[in-house]
């Protein structure tokens, strides 16, 4: 009789110590980049094309990496569209525009350039009534054709590098610089 009473005492003690209320807590994950709360409009630009005076360097780079102008142009355009769509769907901004008609250039493809001049950033934002400027500053495709050939054709290993900057003309600061590497 002593063992069942002891066992009953242990069960009652354990039960009385257990939690009677279930609690759930929702936590909002903070953004990877802190943007100014007053920023309500944004523009997205492509600055990843090589300048005309570096055509020779760019041609050598494309030849070594088995890439074409079309692949770079289509890939960078898709990157601009992807970021624009993501910013629109985030509901963070009242207005987001992709500016595809601007002719912004950097020294050469495959190189993360120096920051844009603040005069250029401010003019783009002022002309388009934007608070922030998201700039694709690096878009580089590196393709390799391995020696192994599949029965259906060649295998092409492709690496895509993209580099972005977020410019805040109000504070004249670069809010973020991000480089992303992806294997396709």
mmCIF file of C-alpha atoms in Angstrom:
data_model
loop_
_atom_site.group_PDB
_atom_site.id
_atom_site.type_symbol
_atom_site.label_atom_id
_atom_site.label_comp_id
_atom_site.label_asym_id
_atom_site.label_seq_id
_atom_site.Cartn_x
_atom_site.Cartn_y
_atom_site.Cartn_z
ATOM 1 C CA UNK A 1 0.000 0.000 0.000
ATOM 2 C CA UNK A 2 2.938 2.268 0.611
ATOM 3 C CA UNK A 3 4.200 2.035 -3.052
ATOM 4 C CA UNK A 4 0.860 3.082 -4.670
ATOM 5 C CA UNK A 5 0.530 6.012 -2.214
ATOM 6 C CA UNK A 6 4.084 7.148 -3.012
ATOM 7 C CA UNK A 7 3.419 6.778 -6.737
ATOM 8 C CA UNK A 8 0.174 8.758 -6.388
ATOM 9 C CA UNK A 9 2.048 11.486 -4.487
ATOM 10 C CA UNK A 10 4.680 11.732 -7.239
ATOM 11 C CA UNK A 11 2.008 11.948 -9.975
ATOM 12 C CA UNK A 12 0.102 14.689 -8.082
ATOM 13 C CA UNK A 13 3.330 16.642 -7.488
ATOM 14 C CA UNK A 14 4.353 16.410 -11.133
ATOM 15 C CA UNK A 15 0.865 17.365 -12.338
ATOM 16 C CA UNK A 16 0.667 20.378 -10.040
ATOM 17 C CA UNK A 17 4.035 21.615 -11.304
ATOM 18 C CA UNK A 18 3.058 21.383 -14.969
ATOM 19 C CA UNK A 19 2.002 24.415 -16.955
ATOM 20 C CA UNK A 20 -1.716 24.968 -17.260
ATOM 21 C CA UNK A 21 -1.601 27.763 -19.846
ATOM 22 C CA UNK A 22 -0.231 27.478 -23.326
ATOM 23 C CA UNK A 23 1.392 30.583 -24.636
ATOM 24 C CA UNK A 24 2.130 31.486 -28.210
ATOM 25 C CA UNK A 25 4.303 34.358 -29.262
ATOM 26 C CA UNK A 26 4.630 35.815 -32.750
ATOM 27 C CA UNK A 27 7.954 37.404 -33.490
ATOM 28 C CA UNK A 28 8.453 39.634 -36.488
ATOM 29 C CA UNK A 29 11.831 39.059 -38.073
ATOM 30 C CA UNK A 30 13.648 42.359 -38.637
ATOM 31 C CA UNK A 31 14.697 43.363 -42.128
ATOM 32 C CA UNK A 32 18.216 42.577 -43.213
ATOM 33 C CA UNK A 33 18.705 46.270 -43.967
ATOM 34 C CA UNK A 34 17.319 49.135 -41.911
ATOM 35 C CA UNK A 35 15.644 51.639 -44.194
ATOM 36 C CA UNK A 36 14.607 55.114 -43.106
ATOM 37 C CA UNK A 37 10.939 55.108 -42.021
ATOM 38 C CA UNK A 38 10.274 58.239 -44.088
ATOM 39 C CA UNK A 39 11.346 56.489 -47.321
ATOM 40 C CA UNK A 40 8.130 55.667 -49.190
ATOM 41 C CA UNK A 41 9.271 55.573 -52.819
ATOM 42 C CA UNK A 42 12.148 53.807 -54.535
ATOM 43 C CA UNK A 43 13.737 53.391 -57.936
ATOM 44 C CA UNK A 44 15.780 50.463 -59.213
ATOM 45 C CA UNK A 45 18.545 51.045 -61.772
ATOM 46 C CA UNK A 46 21.084 48.972 -63.674
ATOM 47 C CA UNK A 47 24.657 50.173 -63.463
ATOM 48 C CA UNK A 48 26.310 46.862 -64.283
ATOM 49 C CA UNK A 49 27.076 47.514 -67.957
ATOM 50 C CA UNK A 50 30.656 48.282 -68.899
ATOM 51 C CA UNK A 51 31.638 51.760 -70.005
ATOM 52 C CA UNK A 52 32.570 52.282 -73.652
ATOM 53 C CA UNK A 53 36.205 53.095 -72.823
ATOM 54 C CA UNK A 54 36.661 49.645 -71.266
ATOM 55 C CA UNK A 55 35.343 47.627 -74.234
ATOM 56 C CA UNK A 56 38.626 45.777 -74.699
ATOM 57 C CA UNK A 57 38.794 44.668 -71.064
ATOM 58 C CA UNK A 58 35.115 43.673 -71.196
ATOM 59 C CA UNK A 59 35.597 41.650 -74.405
ATOM 60 C CA UNK A 60 38.523 39.754 -72.864
ATOM 61 C CA UNK A 61 36.494 39.110 -69.703
ATOM 62 C CA UNK A 62 33.535 37.758 -71.724
ATOM 63 C CA UNK A 63 35.792 35.517 -73.826
ATOM 64 C CA UNK A 64 37.563 34.017 -70.810
ATOM 65 C CA UNK A 65 34.255 33.350 -69.024
ATOM 66 C CA UNK A 66 32.350 32.022 -72.082
ATOM 67 C CA UNK A 67 29.637 34.638 -71.753
ATOM 68 C CA UNK A 68 27.772 36.763 -74.245
ATOM 69 C CA UNK A 69 26.460 40.312 -74.211
ATOM 70 C CA UNK A 70 22.929 38.942 -74.546
ATOM 71 C CA UNK A 71 23.323 36.686 -71.515
ATOM 72 C CA UNK A 72 24.541 39.609 -69.406
ATOM 73 C CA UNK A 73 21.825 41.947 -70.702
ATOM 74 C CA UNK A 74 19.003 39.450 -70.157
ATOM 75 C CA UNK A 75 20.332 38.361 -66.777
ATOM 76 C CA UNK A 76 20.756 41.877 -65.433
ATOM 77 C CA UNK A 77 17.292 42.847 -66.739
ATOM 78 C CA UNK A 78 15.828 39.821 -64.947
ATOM 79 C CA UNK A 79 17.630 40.866 -61.749
ATOM 80 C CA UNK A 80 16.143 44.373 -61.982
ATOM 81 C CA UNK A 81 12.669 42.942 -62.585
ATOM 82 C CA UNK A 82 13.050 40.464 -59.727
ATOM 83 C CA UNK A 83 14.071 43.088 -57.183
ATOM 84 C CA UNK A 84 11.373 45.511 -58.372
ATOM 85 C CA UNK A 85 8.705 42.817 -58.036
ATOM 86 C CA UNK A 86 9.978 41.834 -54.575
ATOM 87 C CA UNK A 87 9.930 45.445 -53.367
ATOM 88 C CA UNK A 88 6.407 45.949 -54.716
ATOM 89 C CA UNK A 89 5.097 42.746 -53.126
ATOM 90 C CA UNK A 90 6.676 43.635 -49.771
ATOM 91 C CA UNK A 91 4.230 46.553 -49.420
ATOM 92 C CA UNK A 92 7.047 48.544 -47.805
ATOM 93 C CA UNK A 93 6.956 51.269 -50.460
ATOM 94 C CA UNK A 94 4.069 53.283 -51.889
ATOM 95 C CA UNK A 95 5.807 53.357 -55.262
ATOM 96 C CA UNK A 96 8.657 51.358 -56.831
ATOM 97 C CA UNK A 97 9.859 51.963 -60.392
ATOM 98 C CA UNK A 98 12.467 50.206 -62.477
ATOM 99 C CA UNK A 99 14.308 52.774 -64.594
ATOM 100 C CA UNK A 100 15.370 50.804 -67.649
ATOM 101 C CA UNK A 101 16.005 53.808 -69.903
ATOM 102 C CA UNK A 102 18.973 55.204 -67.947
ATOM 103 C CA UNK A 103 22.440 54.634 -69.378
ATOM 104 C CA UNK A 104 24.488 54.136 -66.219
ATOM 105 C CA UNK A 105 27.849 52.437 -66.639
ATOM 106 C CA UNK A 106 30.689 51.162 -64.504
ATOM 107 C CA UNK A 107 34.333 50.550 -65.382
ATOM 108 C CA UNK A 108 33.971 46.931 -66.507
ATOM 109 C CA UNK A 109 31.710 43.956 -66.003
ATOM 110 C CA UNK A 110 32.761 41.588 -63.255
ATOM 111 C CA UNK A 111 34.111 44.400 -61.058
ATOM 112 C CA UNK A 112 32.215 45.999 -58.179
ATOM 113 C CA UNK A 113 32.558 49.712 -59.010
ATOM 114 C CA UNK A 114 33.075 52.677 -56.733
ATOM 115 C CA UNK A 115 29.917 54.344 -55.480
ATOM 116 C CA UNK A 116 27.953 56.599 -57.791
ATOM 117 C CA UNK A 117 28.458 60.307 -57.408
ATOM 118 C CA UNK A 118 25.954 61.907 -55.058
ATOM 119 C CA UNK A 119 25.032 64.420 -57.763
ATOM 120 C CA UNK A 120 23.940 61.528 -60.004
ATOM 121 C CA UNK A 121 22.054 59.778 -57.184
ATOM 122 C CA UNK A 122 20.269 62.966 -56.170
ATOM 123 C CA UNK A 123 19.345 63.832 -59.771
ATOM 124 C CA UNK A 124 17.881 60.370 -60.434
ATOM 125 C CA UNK A 125 15.883 60.455 -57.201
ATOM 126 C CA UNK A 126 14.726 64.046 -57.708
ATOM 127 C CA UNK A 127 13.661 63.444 -61.344
ATOM 128 C CA UNK A 128 11.691 60.348 -60.346
ATOM 129 C CA UNK A 129 10.364 61.565 -56.963
ATOM 130 C CA UNK A 130 12.149 58.733 -55.150
ATOM 131 C CA UNK A 131 13.439 58.524 -51.600
ATOM 132 C CA UNK A 132 15.850 55.607 -52.167
ATOM 133 C CA UNK A 133 17.834 54.258 -55.097
ATOM 134 C CA UNK A 134 18.530 50.525 -55.448
ATOM 135 C CA UNK A 135 21.357 49.977 -57.905
ATOM 136 C CA UNK A 136 22.509 46.754 -59.569
ATOM 137 C CA UNK A 137 26.213 47.530 -59.759
ATOM 138 C CA UNK A 138 27.676 44.129 -60.514
ATOM 139 C CA UNK A 139 26.309 41.434 -62.777
ATOM 140 C CA UNK A 140 28.772 38.807 -63.867
ATOM 141 C CA UNK A 141 28.272 35.400 -65.424
ATOM 142 C CA UNK A 142 31.087 32.870 -65.366
ATOM 143 C CA UNK A 143 30.495 29.768 -67.452
ATOM 144 C CA UNK A 144 32.677 26.704 -67.742
ATOM 145 C CA UNK A 145 32.275 23.841 -70.165
ATOM 146 C CA UNK A 146 33.683 20.731 -68.484
ATOM 147 C CA UNK A 147 35.397 18.036 -70.523
ATOM 148 C CA UNK A 148 32.685 15.508 -69.702
ATOM 149 C CA UNK A 149 30.003 15.482 -72.377
ATOM 150 C CA UNK A 150 26.530 14.100 -71.670
ATOM 151 C CA UNK A 151 24.668 12.057 -74.277
ATOM 152 C CA UNK A 152 22.150 14.888 -74.784
ATOM 153 C CA UNK A 153 24.768 17.612 -75.266
ATOM 154 C CA UNK A 154 27.225 19.681 -73.305
ATOM 155 C CA UNK A 155 26.990 20.510 -69.637
ATOM 156 C CA UNK A 156 27.531 24.157 -68.797
ATOM 157 C CA UNK A 157 28.447 25.153 -65.246
ATOM 158 C CA UNK A 158 27.372 28.734 -64.656
ATOM 159 C CA UNK A 159 28.005 31.057 -61.724
ATOM 160 C CA UNK A 160 26.125 34.333 -61.441
ATOM 161 C CA UNK A 161 27.431 37.155 -59.257
ATOM 162 C CA UNK A 162 25.249 40.148 -58.501
ATOM 163 C CA UNK A 163 26.145 43.184 -56.444
ATOM 164 C CA UNK A 164 23.690 45.774 -55.136
ATOM 165 C CA UNK A 165 23.901 49.097 -53.345
ATOM 166 C CA UNK A 166 21.108 51.054 -51.668
ATOM 167 C CA UNK A 167 21.638 54.808 -51.799
ATOM 168 C CA UNK A 168 19.874 57.260 -49.480
ATOM 169 C CA UNK A 169 20.208 60.741 -51.010
ATOM 170 C CA UNK A 170 18.688 62.447 -47.942
ATOM 171 C CA UNK A 171 21.546 61.357 -45.690
ATOM 172 C CA UNK A 172 24.053 60.912 -48.532
ATOM 173 C CA UNK A 173 24.854 57.432 -47.307
ATOM 174 C CA UNK A 174 25.025 53.958 -48.763
ATOM 175 C CA UNK A 175 22.613 51.951 -46.616
ATOM 176 C CA UNK A 176 23.823 48.593 -47.833
ATOM 177 C CA UNK A 177 26.279 46.924 -50.189
ATOM 178 C CA UNK A 178 25.437 43.303 -50.924
ATOM 179 C CA UNK A 179 27.110 40.773 -53.217
ATOM 180 C CA UNK A 180 25.331 37.494 -53.980
ATOM 181 C CA UNK A 181 26.914 34.458 -55.610
ATOM 182 C CA UNK A 182 24.752 31.746 -57.160
ATOM 183 C CA UNK A 183 25.534 28.511 -58.987
ATOM 184 C CA UNK A 184 23.130 27.570 -61.763
#
